[in-house]
XYZ file of C-alpha atoms in Angstrom:
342
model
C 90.405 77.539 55.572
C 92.790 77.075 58.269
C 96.095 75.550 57.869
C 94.948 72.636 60.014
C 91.644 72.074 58.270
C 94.112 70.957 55.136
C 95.257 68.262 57.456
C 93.070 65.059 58.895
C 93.195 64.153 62.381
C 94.698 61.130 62.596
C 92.541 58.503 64.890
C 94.091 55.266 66.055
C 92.179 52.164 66.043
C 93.260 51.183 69.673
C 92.378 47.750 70.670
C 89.846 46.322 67.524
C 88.256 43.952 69.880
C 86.586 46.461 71.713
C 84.413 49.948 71.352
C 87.011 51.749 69.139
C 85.814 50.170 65.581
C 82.269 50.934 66.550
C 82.208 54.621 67.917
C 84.535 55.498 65.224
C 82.312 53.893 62.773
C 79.570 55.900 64.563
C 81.503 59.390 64.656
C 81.682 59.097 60.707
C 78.294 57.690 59.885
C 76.753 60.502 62.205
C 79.391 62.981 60.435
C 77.036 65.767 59.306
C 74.639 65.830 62.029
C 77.338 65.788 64.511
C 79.835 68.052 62.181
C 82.137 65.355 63.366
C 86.430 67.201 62.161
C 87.735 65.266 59.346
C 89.870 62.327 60.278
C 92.125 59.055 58.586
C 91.654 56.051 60.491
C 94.732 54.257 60.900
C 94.055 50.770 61.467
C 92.648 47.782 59.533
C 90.246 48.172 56.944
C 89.182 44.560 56.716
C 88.357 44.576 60.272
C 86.625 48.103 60.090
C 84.061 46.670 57.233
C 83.600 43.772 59.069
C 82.399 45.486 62.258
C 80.393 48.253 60.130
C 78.558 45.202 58.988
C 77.899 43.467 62.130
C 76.848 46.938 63.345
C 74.469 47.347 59.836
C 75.979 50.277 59.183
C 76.802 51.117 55.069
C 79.896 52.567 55.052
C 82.385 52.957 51.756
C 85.781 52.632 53.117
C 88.605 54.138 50.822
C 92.538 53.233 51.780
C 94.528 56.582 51.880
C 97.378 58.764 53.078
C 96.554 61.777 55.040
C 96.659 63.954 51.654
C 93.484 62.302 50.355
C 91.734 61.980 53.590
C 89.954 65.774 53.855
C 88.978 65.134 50.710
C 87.510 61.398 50.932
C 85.610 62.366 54.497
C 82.383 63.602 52.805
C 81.929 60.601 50.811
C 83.984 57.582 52.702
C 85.771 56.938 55.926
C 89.227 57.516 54.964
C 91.821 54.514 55.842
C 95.657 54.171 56.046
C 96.221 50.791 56.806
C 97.676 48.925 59.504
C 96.724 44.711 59.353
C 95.758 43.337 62.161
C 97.781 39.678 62.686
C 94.821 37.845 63.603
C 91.473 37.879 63.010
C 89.293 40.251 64.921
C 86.405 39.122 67.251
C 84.204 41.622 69.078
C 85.001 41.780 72.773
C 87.913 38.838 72.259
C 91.098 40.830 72.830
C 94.127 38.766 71.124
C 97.736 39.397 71.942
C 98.252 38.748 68.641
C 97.297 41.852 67.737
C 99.051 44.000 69.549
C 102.070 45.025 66.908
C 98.914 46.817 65.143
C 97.930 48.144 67.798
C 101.147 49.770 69.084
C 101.719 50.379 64.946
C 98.603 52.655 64.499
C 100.226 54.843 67.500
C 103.703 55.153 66.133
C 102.315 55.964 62.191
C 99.791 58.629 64.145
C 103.035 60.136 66.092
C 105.257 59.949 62.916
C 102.615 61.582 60.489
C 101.512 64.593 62.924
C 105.071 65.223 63.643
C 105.850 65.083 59.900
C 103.097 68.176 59.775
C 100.853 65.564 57.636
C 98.174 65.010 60.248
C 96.917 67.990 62.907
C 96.391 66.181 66.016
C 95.766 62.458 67.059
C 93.096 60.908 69.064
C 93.810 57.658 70.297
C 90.965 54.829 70.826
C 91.425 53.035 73.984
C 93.782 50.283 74.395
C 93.977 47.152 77.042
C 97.179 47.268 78.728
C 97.135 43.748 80.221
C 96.567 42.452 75.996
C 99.965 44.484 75.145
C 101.666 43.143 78.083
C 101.868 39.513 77.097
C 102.885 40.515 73.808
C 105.801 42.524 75.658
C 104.724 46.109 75.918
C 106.563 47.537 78.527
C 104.717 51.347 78.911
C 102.672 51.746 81.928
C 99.755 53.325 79.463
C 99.296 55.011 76.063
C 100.541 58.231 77.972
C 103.874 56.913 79.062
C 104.517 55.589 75.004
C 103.418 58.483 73.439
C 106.180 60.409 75.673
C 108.657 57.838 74.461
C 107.751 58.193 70.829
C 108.019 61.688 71.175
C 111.356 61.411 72.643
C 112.649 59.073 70.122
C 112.118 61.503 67.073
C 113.053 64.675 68.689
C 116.003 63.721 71.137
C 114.686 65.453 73.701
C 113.274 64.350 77.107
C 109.702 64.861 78.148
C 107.019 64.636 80.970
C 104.015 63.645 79.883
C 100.796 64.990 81.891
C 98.091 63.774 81.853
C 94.555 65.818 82.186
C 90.684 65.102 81.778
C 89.373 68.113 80.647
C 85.444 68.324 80.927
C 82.612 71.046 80.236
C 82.802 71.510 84.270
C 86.464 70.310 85.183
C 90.291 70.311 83.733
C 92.288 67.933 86.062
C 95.689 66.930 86.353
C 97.182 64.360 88.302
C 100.977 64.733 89.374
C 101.761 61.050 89.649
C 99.575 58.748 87.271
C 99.966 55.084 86.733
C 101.782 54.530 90.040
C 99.960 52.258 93.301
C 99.007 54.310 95.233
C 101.574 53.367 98.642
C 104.112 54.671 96.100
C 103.053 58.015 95.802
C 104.413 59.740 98.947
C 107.707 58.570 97.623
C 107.119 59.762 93.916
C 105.691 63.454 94.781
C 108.855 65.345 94.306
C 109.303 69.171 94.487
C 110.660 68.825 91.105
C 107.679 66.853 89.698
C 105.246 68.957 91.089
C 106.781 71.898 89.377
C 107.463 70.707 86.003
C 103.829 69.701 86.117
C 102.377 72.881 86.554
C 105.011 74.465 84.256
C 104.018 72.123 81.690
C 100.189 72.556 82.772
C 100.562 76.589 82.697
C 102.328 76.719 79.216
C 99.915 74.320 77.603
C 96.685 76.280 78.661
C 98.348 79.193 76.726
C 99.396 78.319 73.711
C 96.878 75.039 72.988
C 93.891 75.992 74.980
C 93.696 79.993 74.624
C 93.857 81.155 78.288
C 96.082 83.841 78.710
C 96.589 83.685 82.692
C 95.491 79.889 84.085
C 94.144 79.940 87.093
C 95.716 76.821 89.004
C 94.511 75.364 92.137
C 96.623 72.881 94.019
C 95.139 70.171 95.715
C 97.357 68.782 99.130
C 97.736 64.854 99.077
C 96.432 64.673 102.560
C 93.261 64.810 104.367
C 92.657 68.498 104.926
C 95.575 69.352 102.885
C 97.692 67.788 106.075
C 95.865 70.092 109.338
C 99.177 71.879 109.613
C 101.336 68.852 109.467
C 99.062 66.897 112.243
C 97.747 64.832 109.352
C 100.979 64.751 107.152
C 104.400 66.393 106.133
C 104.127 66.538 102.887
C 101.352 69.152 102.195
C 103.837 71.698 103.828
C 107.230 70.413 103.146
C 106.653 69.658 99.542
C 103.940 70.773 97.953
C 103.435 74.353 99.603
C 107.160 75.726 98.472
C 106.323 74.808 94.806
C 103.485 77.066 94.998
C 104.874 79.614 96.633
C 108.201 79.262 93.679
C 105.389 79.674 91.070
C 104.078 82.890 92.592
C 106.899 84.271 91.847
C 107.241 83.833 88.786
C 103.891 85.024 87.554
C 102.056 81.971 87.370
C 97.899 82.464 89.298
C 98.245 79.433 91.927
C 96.454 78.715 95.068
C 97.793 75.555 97.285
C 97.275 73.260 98.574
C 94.058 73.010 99.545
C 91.474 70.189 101.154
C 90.902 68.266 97.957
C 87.179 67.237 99.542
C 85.866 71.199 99.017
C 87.790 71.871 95.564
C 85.248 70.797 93.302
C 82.094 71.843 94.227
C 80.262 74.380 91.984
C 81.575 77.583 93.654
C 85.133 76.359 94.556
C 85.653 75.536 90.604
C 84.311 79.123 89.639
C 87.742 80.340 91.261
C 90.313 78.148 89.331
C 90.768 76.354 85.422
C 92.809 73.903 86.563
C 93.195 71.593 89.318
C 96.507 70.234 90.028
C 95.735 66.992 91.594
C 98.572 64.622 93.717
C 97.724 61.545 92.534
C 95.508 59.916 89.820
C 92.060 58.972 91.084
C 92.359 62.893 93.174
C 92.028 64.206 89.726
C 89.879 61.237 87.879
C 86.991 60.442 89.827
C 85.950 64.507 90.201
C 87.236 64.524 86.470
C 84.434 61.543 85.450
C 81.582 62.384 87.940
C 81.652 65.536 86.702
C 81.535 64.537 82.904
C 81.935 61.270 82.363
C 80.351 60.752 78.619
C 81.931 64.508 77.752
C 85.190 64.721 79.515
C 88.316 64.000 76.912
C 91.936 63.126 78.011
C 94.498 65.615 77.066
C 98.221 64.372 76.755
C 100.144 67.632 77.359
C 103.493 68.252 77.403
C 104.597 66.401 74.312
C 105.679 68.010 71.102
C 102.096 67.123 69.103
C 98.436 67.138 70.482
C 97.131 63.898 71.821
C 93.568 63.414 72.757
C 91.812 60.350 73.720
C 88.062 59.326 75.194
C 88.151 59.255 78.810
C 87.106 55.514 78.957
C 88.384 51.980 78.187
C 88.348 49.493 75.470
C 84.474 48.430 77.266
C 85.210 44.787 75.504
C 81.508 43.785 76.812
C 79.905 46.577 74.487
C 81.679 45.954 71.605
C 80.260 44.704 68.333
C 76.628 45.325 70.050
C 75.915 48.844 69.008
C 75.286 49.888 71.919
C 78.781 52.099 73.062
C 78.116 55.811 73.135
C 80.341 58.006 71.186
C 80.252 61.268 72.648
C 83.718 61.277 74.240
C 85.154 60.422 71.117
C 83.599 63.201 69.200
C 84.255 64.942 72.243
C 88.056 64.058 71.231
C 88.017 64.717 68.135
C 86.279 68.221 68.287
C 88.932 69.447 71.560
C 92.201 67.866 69.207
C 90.859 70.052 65.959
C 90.252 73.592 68.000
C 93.346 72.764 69.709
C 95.278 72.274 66.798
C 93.645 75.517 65.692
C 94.592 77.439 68.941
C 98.302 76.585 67.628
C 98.254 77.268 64.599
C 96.721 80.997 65.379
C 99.823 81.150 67.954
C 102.084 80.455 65.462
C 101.134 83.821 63.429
């Protein structure tokens, strides 16, 4: 057995008043038809039980550390706990809750950084719900990055990517309005991005040479500067940098003919400018399949490529397939490492 297949993947609750409880309910009752990776749910129990009930599912639920979890999957969904403040209702988000919430993140980022866990996969969280109770991230993204830098003293850029069946996409700017990005799209950002981007599809996802395409931020990738500046004075001299160094990169290009069937045949990445450039190709594309990949930070971090879906919750009706989706991309890339490592 692999080194990693010791280890659980360690699954945050994210926000208990939505989907999370039930598709991760779903990904373990469905475990052997769907060969779902071992995982320890870190969140609380009491509220786990209670939705398993409400969803008439019969699930044993057994309170552990990750070195019991592998173990316990066969026979019961493995649980370290985190307790919820208040109690949970089904599509009622509660501030109250939010130290959990944030606390299920920061024991996931502790234990996989400790070596305890291989990977985490984070449920969806509702950024407005951690905001009153003073969150001050942008999105899970930005904190992870900031957990990250916290235990290793180094700084870090956190990129973001959807990676689908049909599509790997990464925006440069992310959780920005979008009248801000001109002003955000740096040289410097750009680069770092597909640094990060170029290095990560080696040693996590197997490819050897990326290919990277670069979309331009303006119509037509800016007609030669009639439709823009930026296309030319930013964005081309970054590729041009990379080329030099070794790196496969074509840029920038019309982002309205880069993701047809034949145009993605010629790339493995897309190198998008701003978030919905990347994200609404990324979900069209694969929207119940597609996974978000956190690269760029010093443990692997996947998540389901949709929201908390509050209005689903409790009704057993919420798909699961991007979480197992999640789950199966954070074990083989936690694999992929480990085989780098030797």
């Amino acid at each position: 057995m692999s080194p990693t297949r010791d280890r659980p993947l360690a699954l945050t609750m994210g926000d208990p008043a939505g989907i999370g409880l039930d598709i991760s309910l779903d990904a373990w009752v469905n475990r052997q038809t769907w060969r779902t990776p071992p995982f320890v749910f870190i969140g609380d129990p009491a509220a786990l039980d209670t939705r398993a009930r409400a969803l008439g599912h019969t699930v044993a639920i057994r309170e552990t550390d990750c070195n019991g979890a592998v173990v316990a999957f066969n026979d019961a969904l493995p649980v370290l706990p985190v307790a919820c403040a208040s109690p949970v209702t089904p599509g009622m988000p509660d501030s109250a809750n939010a130290g959990a919430i944030t606390g299920a993140i920061e024991t996931a980022v502790r234990l996989t950084m400790q070596g305890s866990a291989s990977a985490i996969i984070t449920n969806p969280i509702a950024k407005s719900v951690l905001y009153d109770a003073g969150f001050r991230f942008p999105g899970h993204t930005e904190f992870l990055a900031d957990l990250g830098e916290r235990l290793t003293g180094e700084p870090l850029l956190p990129v973001m990517m959807l990676a689908g069946p049909k599509l790997m996409a990464v925006p440069v700017t992310i959780h920005i309005p979008l009248k801000d990005v001109p002003e955000q799209l740096t040289a410097d950002l750009i680069y770092r991005t597909c640094v990060i981007t170029v290095r990560d599809l080696k040693n996590r996802f197997g490819l050897a040479s990326p290919r990277v395409a670069v979309a331009g931020l303006n119509p037509h990738a800016g007609e030669n500067g009639a439709l823009g500046l930026e296309d030319d004075a930013i964005i081309r001299p970054v590729i041009e940098r990379l080329k030099t160094e070794g790196v496969d990169i074509t840029g920038p290009l019309p982002a309205d003919t880069m993701f047809h069937d034949r145009a993605r045949a010629t790339y493995d990445v897309a190198i998008c400018m701003y978030h919905d450039q990347a994200l609404i190709p990324a979900k069209a594309l694969g929207f119940d399949d597609s996974v978000n990949v956190t690269l760029g930070l010093p443990f692997i971090r996947t998540s389901p490529d949709h929201g908390t879906a509050f209005s689903l919750a409790g009704k057993g009706i919420a798909r699961a397939d991007s979480l197992l989706a999640a789950l199966r991309m954070a074990q083989q890339l936690a694999d992929n490492a480990e085989r780098g490592k030797n």
